[in-house]
Structure formats: C-alpha cells, structure tokens
Short mmCIF file of C-alpha atoms in Angstrom, two decimals:
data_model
loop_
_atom_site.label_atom_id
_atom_site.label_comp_id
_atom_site.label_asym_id
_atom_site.label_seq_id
_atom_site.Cartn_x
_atom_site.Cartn_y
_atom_site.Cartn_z
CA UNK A 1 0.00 0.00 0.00
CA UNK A 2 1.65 3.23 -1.07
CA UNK A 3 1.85 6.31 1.40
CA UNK A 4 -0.09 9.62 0.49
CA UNK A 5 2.22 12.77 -0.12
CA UNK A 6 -0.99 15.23 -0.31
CA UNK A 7 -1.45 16.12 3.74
CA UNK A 8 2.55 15.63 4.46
CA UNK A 9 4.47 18.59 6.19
CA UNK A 10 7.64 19.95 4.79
CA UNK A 11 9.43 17.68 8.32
CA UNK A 12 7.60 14.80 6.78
CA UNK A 13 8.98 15.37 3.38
CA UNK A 14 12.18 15.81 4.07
CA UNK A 15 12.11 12.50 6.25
CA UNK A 16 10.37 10.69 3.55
CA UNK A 17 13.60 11.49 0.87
CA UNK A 18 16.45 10.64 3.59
CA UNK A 19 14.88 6.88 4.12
CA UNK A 20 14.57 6.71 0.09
CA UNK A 21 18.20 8.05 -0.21
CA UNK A 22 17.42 11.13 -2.03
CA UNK A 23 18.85 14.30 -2.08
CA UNK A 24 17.24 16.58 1.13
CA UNK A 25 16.79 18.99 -1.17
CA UNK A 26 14.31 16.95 -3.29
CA UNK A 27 11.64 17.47 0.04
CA UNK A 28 11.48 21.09 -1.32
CA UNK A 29 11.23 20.36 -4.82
CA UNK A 30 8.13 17.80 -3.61
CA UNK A 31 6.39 20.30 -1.72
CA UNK A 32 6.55 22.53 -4.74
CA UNK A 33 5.41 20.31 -7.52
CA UNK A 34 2.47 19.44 -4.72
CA UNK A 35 1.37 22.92 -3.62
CA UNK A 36 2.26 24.94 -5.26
CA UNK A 37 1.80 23.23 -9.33
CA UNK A 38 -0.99 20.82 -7.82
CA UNK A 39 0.64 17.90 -10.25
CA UNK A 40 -1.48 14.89 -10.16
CA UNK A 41 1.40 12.53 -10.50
CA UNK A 42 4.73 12.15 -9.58
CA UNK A 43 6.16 11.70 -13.59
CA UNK A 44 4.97 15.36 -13.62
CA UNK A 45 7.67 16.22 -11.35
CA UNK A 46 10.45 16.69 -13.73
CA UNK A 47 13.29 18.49 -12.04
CA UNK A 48 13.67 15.46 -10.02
CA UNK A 49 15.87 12.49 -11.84
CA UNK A 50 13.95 9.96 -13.40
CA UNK A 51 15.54 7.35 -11.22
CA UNK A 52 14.19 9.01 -7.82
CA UNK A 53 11.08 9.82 -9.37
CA UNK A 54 10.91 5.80 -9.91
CA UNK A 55 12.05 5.43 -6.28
CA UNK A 56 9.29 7.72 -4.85
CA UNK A 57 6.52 6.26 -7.06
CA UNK A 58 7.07 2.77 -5.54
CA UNK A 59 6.34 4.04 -2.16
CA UNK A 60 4.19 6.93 -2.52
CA UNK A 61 1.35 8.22 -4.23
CA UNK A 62 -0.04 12.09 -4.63
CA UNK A 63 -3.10 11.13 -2.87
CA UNK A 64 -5.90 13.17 -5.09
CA UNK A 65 -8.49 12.18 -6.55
CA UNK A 66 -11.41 14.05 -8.25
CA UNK A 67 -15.10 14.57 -7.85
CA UNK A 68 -17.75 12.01 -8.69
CA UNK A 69 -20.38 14.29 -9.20
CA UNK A 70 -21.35 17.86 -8.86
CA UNK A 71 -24.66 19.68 -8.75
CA UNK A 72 -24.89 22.69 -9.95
CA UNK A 73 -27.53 25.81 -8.18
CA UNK A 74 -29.40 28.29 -10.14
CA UNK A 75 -27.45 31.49 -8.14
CA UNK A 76 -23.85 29.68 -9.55
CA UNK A 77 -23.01 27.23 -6.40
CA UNK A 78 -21.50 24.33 -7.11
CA UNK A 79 -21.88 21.05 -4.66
CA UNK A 80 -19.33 18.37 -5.31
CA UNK A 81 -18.93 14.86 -4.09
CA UNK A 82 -15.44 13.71 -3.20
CA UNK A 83 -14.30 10.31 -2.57
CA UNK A 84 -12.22 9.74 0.62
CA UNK A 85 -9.62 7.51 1.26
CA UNK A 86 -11.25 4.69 3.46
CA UNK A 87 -14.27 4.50 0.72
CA UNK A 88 -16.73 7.15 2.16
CA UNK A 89 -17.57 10.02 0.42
CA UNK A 90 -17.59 13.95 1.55
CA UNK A 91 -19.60 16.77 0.10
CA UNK A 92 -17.67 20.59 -0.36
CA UNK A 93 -19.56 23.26 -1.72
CA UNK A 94 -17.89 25.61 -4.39
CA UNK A 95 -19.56 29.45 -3.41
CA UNK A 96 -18.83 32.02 -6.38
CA UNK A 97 -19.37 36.02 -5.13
CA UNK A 98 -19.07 38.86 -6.48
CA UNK A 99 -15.49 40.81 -7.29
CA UNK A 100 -14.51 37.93 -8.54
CA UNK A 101 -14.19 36.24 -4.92
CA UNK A 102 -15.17 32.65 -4.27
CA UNK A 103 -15.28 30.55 -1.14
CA UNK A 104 -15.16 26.70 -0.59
CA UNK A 105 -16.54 25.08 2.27
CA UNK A 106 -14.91 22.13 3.39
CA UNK A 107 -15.58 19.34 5.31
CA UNK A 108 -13.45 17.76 7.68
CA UNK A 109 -15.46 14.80 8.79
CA UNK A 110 -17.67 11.97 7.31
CA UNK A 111 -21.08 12.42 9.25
CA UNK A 112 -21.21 14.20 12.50
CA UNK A 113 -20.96 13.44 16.47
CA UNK A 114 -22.52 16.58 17.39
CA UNK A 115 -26.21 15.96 16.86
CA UNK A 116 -27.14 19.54 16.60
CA UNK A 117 -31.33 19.55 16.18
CA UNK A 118 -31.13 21.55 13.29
CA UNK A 119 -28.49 19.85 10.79
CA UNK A 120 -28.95 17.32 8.54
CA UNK A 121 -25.26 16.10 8.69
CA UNK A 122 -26.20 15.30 12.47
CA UNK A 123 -28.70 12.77 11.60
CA UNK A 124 -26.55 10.65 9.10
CA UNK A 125 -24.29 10.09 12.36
CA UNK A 126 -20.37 10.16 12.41
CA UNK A 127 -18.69 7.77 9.84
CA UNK A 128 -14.90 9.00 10.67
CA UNK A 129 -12.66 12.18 10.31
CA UNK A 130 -10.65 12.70 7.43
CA UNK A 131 -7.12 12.85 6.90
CA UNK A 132 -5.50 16.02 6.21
CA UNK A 133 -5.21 14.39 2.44
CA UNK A 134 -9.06 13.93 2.46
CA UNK A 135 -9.61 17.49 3.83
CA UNK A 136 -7.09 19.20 1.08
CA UNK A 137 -8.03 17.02 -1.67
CA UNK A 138 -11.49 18.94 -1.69
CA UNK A 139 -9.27 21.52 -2.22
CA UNK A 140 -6.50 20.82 -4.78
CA UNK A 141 -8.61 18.95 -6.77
CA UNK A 142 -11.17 21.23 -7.28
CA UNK A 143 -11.75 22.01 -10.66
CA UNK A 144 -11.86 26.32 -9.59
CA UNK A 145 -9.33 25.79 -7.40
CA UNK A 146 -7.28 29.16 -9.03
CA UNK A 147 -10.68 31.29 -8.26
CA UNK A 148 -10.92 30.33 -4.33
CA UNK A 149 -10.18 33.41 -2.17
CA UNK A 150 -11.39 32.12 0.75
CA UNK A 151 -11.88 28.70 2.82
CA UNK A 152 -14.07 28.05 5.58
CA UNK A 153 -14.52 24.62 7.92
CA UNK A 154 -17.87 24.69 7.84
CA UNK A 155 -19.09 21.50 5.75
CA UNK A 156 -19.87 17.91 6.91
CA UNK A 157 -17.95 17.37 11.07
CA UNK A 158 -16.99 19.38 13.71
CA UNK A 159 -13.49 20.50 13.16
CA UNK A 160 -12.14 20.54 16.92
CA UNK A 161 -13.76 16.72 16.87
CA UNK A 162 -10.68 16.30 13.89
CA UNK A 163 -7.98 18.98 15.53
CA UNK A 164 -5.07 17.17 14.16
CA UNK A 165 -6.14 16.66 11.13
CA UNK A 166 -7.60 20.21 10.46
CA UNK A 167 -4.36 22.01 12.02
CA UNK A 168 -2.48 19.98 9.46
CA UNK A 169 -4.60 20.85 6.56
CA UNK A 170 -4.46 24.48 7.81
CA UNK A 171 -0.55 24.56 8.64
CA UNK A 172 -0.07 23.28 4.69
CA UNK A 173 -3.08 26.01 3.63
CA UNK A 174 -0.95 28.47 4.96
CA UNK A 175 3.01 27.78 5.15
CA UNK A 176 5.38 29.17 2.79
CA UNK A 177 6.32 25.75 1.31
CA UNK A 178 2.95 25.00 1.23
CA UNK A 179 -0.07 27.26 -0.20
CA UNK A 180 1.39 30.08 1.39
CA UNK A 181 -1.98 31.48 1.92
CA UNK A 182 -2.61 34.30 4.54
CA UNK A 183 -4.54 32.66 7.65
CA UNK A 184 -7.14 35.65 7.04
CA UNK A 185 -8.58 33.90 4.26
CA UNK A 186 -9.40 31.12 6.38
CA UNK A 187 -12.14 30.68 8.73
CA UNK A 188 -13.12 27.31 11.01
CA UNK A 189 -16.25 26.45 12.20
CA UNK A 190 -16.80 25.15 16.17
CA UNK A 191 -19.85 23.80 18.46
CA UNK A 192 -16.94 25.01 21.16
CA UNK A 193 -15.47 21.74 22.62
CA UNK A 194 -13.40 21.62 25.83
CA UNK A 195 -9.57 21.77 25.55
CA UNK A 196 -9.88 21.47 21.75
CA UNK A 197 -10.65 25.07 20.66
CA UNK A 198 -7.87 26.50 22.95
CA UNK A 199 -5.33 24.12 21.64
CA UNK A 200 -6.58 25.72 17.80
CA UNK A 201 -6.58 29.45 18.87
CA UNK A 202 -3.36 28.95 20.48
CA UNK A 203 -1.79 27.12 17.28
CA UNK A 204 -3.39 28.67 14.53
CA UNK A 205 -3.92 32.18 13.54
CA UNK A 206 -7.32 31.65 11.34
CA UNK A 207 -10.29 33.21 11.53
CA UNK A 208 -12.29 31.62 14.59
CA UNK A 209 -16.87 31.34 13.72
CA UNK A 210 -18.59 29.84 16.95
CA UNK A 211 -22.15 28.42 16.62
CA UNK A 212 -23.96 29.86 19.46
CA UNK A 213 -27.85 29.67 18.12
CA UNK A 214 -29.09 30.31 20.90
CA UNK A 215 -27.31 32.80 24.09
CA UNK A 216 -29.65 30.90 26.58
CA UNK A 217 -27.83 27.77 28.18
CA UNK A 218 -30.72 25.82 28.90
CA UNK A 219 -32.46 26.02 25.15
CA UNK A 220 -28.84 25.83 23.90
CA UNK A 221 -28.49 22.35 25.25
CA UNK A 222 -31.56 21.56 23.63
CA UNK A 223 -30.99 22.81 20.23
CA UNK A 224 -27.17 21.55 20.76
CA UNK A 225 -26.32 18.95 22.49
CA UNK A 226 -22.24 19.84 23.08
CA UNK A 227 -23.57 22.54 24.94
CA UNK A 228 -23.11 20.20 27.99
CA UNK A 229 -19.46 19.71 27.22
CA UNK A 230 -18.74 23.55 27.02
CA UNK A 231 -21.18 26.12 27.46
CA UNK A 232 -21.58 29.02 25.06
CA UNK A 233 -20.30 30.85 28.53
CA UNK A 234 -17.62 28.92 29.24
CA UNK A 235 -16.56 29.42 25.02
CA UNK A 236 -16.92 33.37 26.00
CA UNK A 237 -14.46 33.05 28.55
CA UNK A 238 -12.32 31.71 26.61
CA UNK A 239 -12.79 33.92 23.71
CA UNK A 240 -11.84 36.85 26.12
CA UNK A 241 -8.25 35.73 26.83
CA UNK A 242 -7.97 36.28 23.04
CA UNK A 243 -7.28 39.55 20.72
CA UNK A 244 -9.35 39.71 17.87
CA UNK A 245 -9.04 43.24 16.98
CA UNK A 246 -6.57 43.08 14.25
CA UNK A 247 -5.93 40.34 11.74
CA UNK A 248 -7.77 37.65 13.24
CA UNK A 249 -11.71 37.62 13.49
CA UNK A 250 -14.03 36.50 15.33
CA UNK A 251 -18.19 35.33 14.51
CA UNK A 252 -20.36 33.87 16.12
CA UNK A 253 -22.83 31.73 13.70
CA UNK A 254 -26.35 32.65 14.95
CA UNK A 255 -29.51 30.02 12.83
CA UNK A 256 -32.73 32.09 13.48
CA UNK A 257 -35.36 29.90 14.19
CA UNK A 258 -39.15 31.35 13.74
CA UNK A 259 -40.86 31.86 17.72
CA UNK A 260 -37.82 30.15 19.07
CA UNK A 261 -34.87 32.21 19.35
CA UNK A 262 -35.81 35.50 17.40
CA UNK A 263 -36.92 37.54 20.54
CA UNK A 264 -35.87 40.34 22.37
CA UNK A 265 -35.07 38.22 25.34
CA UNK A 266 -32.62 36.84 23.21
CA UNK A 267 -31.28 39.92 21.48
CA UNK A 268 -30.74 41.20 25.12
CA UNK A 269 -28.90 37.89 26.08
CA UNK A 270 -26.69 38.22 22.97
CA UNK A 271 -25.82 41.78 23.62
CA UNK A 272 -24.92 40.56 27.27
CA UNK A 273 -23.00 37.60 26.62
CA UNK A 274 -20.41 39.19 23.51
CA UNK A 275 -20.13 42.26 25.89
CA UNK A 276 -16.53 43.19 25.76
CA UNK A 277 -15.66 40.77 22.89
CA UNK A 278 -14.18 42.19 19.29
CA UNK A 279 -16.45 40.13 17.12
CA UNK A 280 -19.87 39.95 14.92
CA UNK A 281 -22.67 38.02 15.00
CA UNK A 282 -23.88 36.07 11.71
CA UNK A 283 -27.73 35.56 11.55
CA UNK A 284 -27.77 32.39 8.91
CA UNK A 285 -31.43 31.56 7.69
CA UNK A 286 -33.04 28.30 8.63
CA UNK A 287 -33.24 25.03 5.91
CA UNK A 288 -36.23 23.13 6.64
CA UNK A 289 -34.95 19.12 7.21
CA UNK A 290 -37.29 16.32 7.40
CA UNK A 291 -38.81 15.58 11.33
CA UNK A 292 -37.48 18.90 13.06
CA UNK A 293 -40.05 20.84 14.14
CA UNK A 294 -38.04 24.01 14.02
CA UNK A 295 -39.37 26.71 10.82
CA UNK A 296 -37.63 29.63 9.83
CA UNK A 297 -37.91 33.06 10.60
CA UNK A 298 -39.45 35.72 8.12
CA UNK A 299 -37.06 38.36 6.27
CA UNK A 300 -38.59 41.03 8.80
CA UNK A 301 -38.12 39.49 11.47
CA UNK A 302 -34.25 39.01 10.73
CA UNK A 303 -33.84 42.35 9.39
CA UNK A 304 -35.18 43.62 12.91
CA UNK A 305 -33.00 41.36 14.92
CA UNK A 306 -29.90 41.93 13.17
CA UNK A 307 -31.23 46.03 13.82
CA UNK A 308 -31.68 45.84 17.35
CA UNK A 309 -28.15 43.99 17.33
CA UNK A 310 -26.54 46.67 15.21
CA UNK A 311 -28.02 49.80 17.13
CA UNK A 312 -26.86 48.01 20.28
CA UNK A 313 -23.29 48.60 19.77
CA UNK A 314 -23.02 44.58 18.18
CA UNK A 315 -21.84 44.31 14.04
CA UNK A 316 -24.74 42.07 12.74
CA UNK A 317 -25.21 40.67 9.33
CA UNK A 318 -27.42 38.48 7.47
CA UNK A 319 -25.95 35.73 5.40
CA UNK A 320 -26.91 34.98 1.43
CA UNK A 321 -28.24 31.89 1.43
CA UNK A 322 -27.07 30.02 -1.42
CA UNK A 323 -27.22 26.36 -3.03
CA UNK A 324 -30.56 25.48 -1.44
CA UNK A 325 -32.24 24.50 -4.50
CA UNK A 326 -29.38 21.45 -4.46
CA UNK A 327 -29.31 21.03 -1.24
CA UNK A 328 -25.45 22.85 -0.68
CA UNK A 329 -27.12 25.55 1.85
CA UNK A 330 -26.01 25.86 5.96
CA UNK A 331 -27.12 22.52 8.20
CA UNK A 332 -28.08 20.42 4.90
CA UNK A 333 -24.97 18.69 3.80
CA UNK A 334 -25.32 14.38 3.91
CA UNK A 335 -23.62 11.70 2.32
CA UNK A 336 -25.83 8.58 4.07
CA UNK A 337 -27.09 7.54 1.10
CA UNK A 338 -24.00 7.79 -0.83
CA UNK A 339 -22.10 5.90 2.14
CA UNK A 340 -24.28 3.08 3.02
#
C-alpha cells in the first residue's frame, strides 16, 4: 500500500527522501510540484531524476483524486462529491461572489458526532474524520481551485472533533512551502469543545466562527447537544483571553429559528454575553430538514433582529443563502445515502 504525499508537512517530506536516499533537497522540490503546481502525478515532477522519481513512485502516491459528481444551483453554487480515502464520500460546496471572490466550504469529517437539532449532517451520524489528504483534496482537486479566495470549515464534522487533522490541513493552507496562503482567508467552524478550541486558537492564527444559536444555556443544550461539554459561557471566557481586533476575526454563527430564538429576550442575552468581545454576530437563515419541528424566521423578522443587534453597539449581518435548491445551503450537507 503506497503512502499519500498530499497532507505531508515539509518535516515529513524531508524525512520521507532521507529513508529513500534522495537528495534533502528533493523534500522542497516535492512540496513545490504538490502545492504549489498541484501535479497529479509524480512523472509530472520533472526536475527530479527519473531514477528518484521511480524510487518515490514505488512508495508513494499524490493522494488526489477528483469529484464524482457535482450539482450545480441556479445562483452559480456548485456542490461536489469527493471520494475519501477509506471508501466514504464527503460533500464541499464551491460558493462564487461577487469581485470575482469565491469561497469553498470544506468538510473535515464523514457524518457528525454533534447531533445539533437543526443539521442534517447530524442525523446521518459520524462515519470517521478525514485525513489532512481527504480534507485538502477537496481543495487541490477542485476544478476552480485558481478562483478560491477564501476557505471556511464549515461542511460535513466538527473540526475541533478532527484537531489534528484540520491544524495539518491548515498549517499546509498556509506555510510558505505550502499554499502560502494568509490565515485571514481562512475561517473554522466550532460547536466550542473543551480543551480542543484552545489548543486551535493557540496554534493557529485563522479566523475563529462559533455556533452559538441560541445565548440561553438551557435552550442551547436543547438545540445543541455539546452545549453540555462547554457552554456558550464557558466558550466566552475563553474567547476573552484572546485579541481579535486586528488580523484575526471572530463570529459567532447565529440560525434564526421562527418563535424560538428571534426575541428580544434573546437579542438582550446576545448583547450581554459578547459584551466586551471584538467580534460579529452572523444571523444564517433556517433550511427546513425532514422531522425537526423548528421553521424559519421571516425576512422582517431578521432584518429587525440583526437592527436591534446593530443599534446596540453589536456588528450584525445576514448571510446569502445560497445552493438550497441542491441542497449545498447551511445545516443540509449528507452523504448517508451515498455511504451506506
């Protein structure tokens, strides 16, 4: 079984060569051909001698493989289906903007342990974290993979569930021998799990979106179940001990749910709880999923919530909801049909 050279670090490169008795140098020349050319074989690599390139194809492969199916949306979204090394399969969604911007959403997990109410990746149950391979490969082989501008963590999995993995992924994203990308064009996604998200804000430098949904412990738990493992106060705390008033930038994800969480009460509570904090709040409209009996909540009623926010000393903005006509949209990503 060959080894997978998408997912390795520069130290891992540079290992790899020495026990093949290559030139040291040739780790550089790897992680060039890999990340920065996106090659999808090692013949491509032709500044390294044929014979070594013969030597590093019997033990290694690049590791990428390309979609099995996209679906395209009416507004321009694009939902893809990779494949993923142990045989599952992992849905990224492709978001074109204006200014010629795009972002991709990753995923970093097959299924979901979380079991938030309101997602359908939640109900199709965890199936295993990815690999950082599996988690870049939705990048590099991504057909508009020269358009992205930005990536966020915020498809199938909870990234602190996969911390490794995803500080990996985001290390390569962001290294000079790697992407070289800026970490402010990254964002990840968390529920907020104990001992997890400190280890990633004090090892990373990317963007930082917490799902809160709901500023109210006890209706948090409900909607979310990890709110028993850390508490949106105890994530607050946290959050405090942290500077995001320059580069790095702080959300908090915020699903308004029709009669649920849309009152002033909460408002109130939100305004209380990110008191002190450099950060914004993202209200993110409601997908309907089979057996939840949660509904959205009218364009009024977000516009006046996001208001009250705003004139209450708290940035608030409403997010474009795109790719629901193919199912791409926030909370409805699943591949439990696809898997089983």
């Amino acid at each position: 079984m060959k080894q997978i050279l998408l997912g390795m670090t520069l130290g891992e490169l540079k290992a790899a060569v020495k026990e093949l008795g290559m030139p040291a140098f040739t780790a550089k020349q790897i992680a060039q051909w890999i990340y920065e050319r996106h090659v999808k074989s090692i013949d491509e690599m032709t500044n390294i001698s044929k014979a070594n390139r013969e030597k590093l194809d019997q033990a290694y492969s690049i590791g990428c493989a390309e979609a099995i199916d996209a679906q395209h949306s009416k507004d321009g979204t694009i939902k893809y289906l990779f494949p993923t090394q142990s045989g599952k399969f992992v849905e990224t969604v492709y978001i074109p903007e204006e200014n010629n911007h795009a972002t991709l959403c990753v995923s970093s997990q097959v299924g979901c342990k979380m079991n938030c109410l309101f997602c359908q990746t939640g109900k199709q149950g965890f199936e295993g974290s990815l690999p950082a391979a599996d988690i870049l490969n939705q990048i590099y082989s991504l057909p508009e993979v020269d358009k992205l501008t930005n990536i966020v963590f915020m498809g199938q999995g909870e990234p602190m569930d996969n911390l490794d993995n995803v500080l990996r992924a985001t290390e390569i994203l962001t290294a000079e021998y790697g992407w070289a990308w800026s970490p402010k064009r990254i964002t990840v996604s968390s529920v907020g799990i104990k001992n997890k998200l400190k280890r990633f804000l004090d090892e990373s430098q990317c963007h930082v979106a917490i799902s809160m949904h709901s500023p109210i412990a006890e209706q948090r738990a409900e909607l979310m179940p990890a709110q028993k493992g850390m508490s949106i106060q105890e994530v607050v705390d946290l959050l405090s001990n942290y500077d995001f008033s320059h580069q790095r930038r702080l959300t908090f994800e915020y699903i308004v749910f029709g009669g649920v969480n849309d009152s002033l009460t909460h408002a109130r509570e939100i305004i209380k709880l990110t008191k002190g904090l450099d950060c914004r709040v993202n209200l993110i409209r409601f997908h309907q999923i089979p057996n939840v009996p949660l509904h959205g909540a009218d364009d009024k009623k977000m516009e006046s919530f996001r208001d009250y926010l705003t004139n209450h000393g708290v940035f608030t903005t409403i997010r474009a909801s795109r790719g629901q006509d193919i199912f791409a949209a926030c909370g409805l990503l699943s591949t439990a049909k696809k898997n089983s």
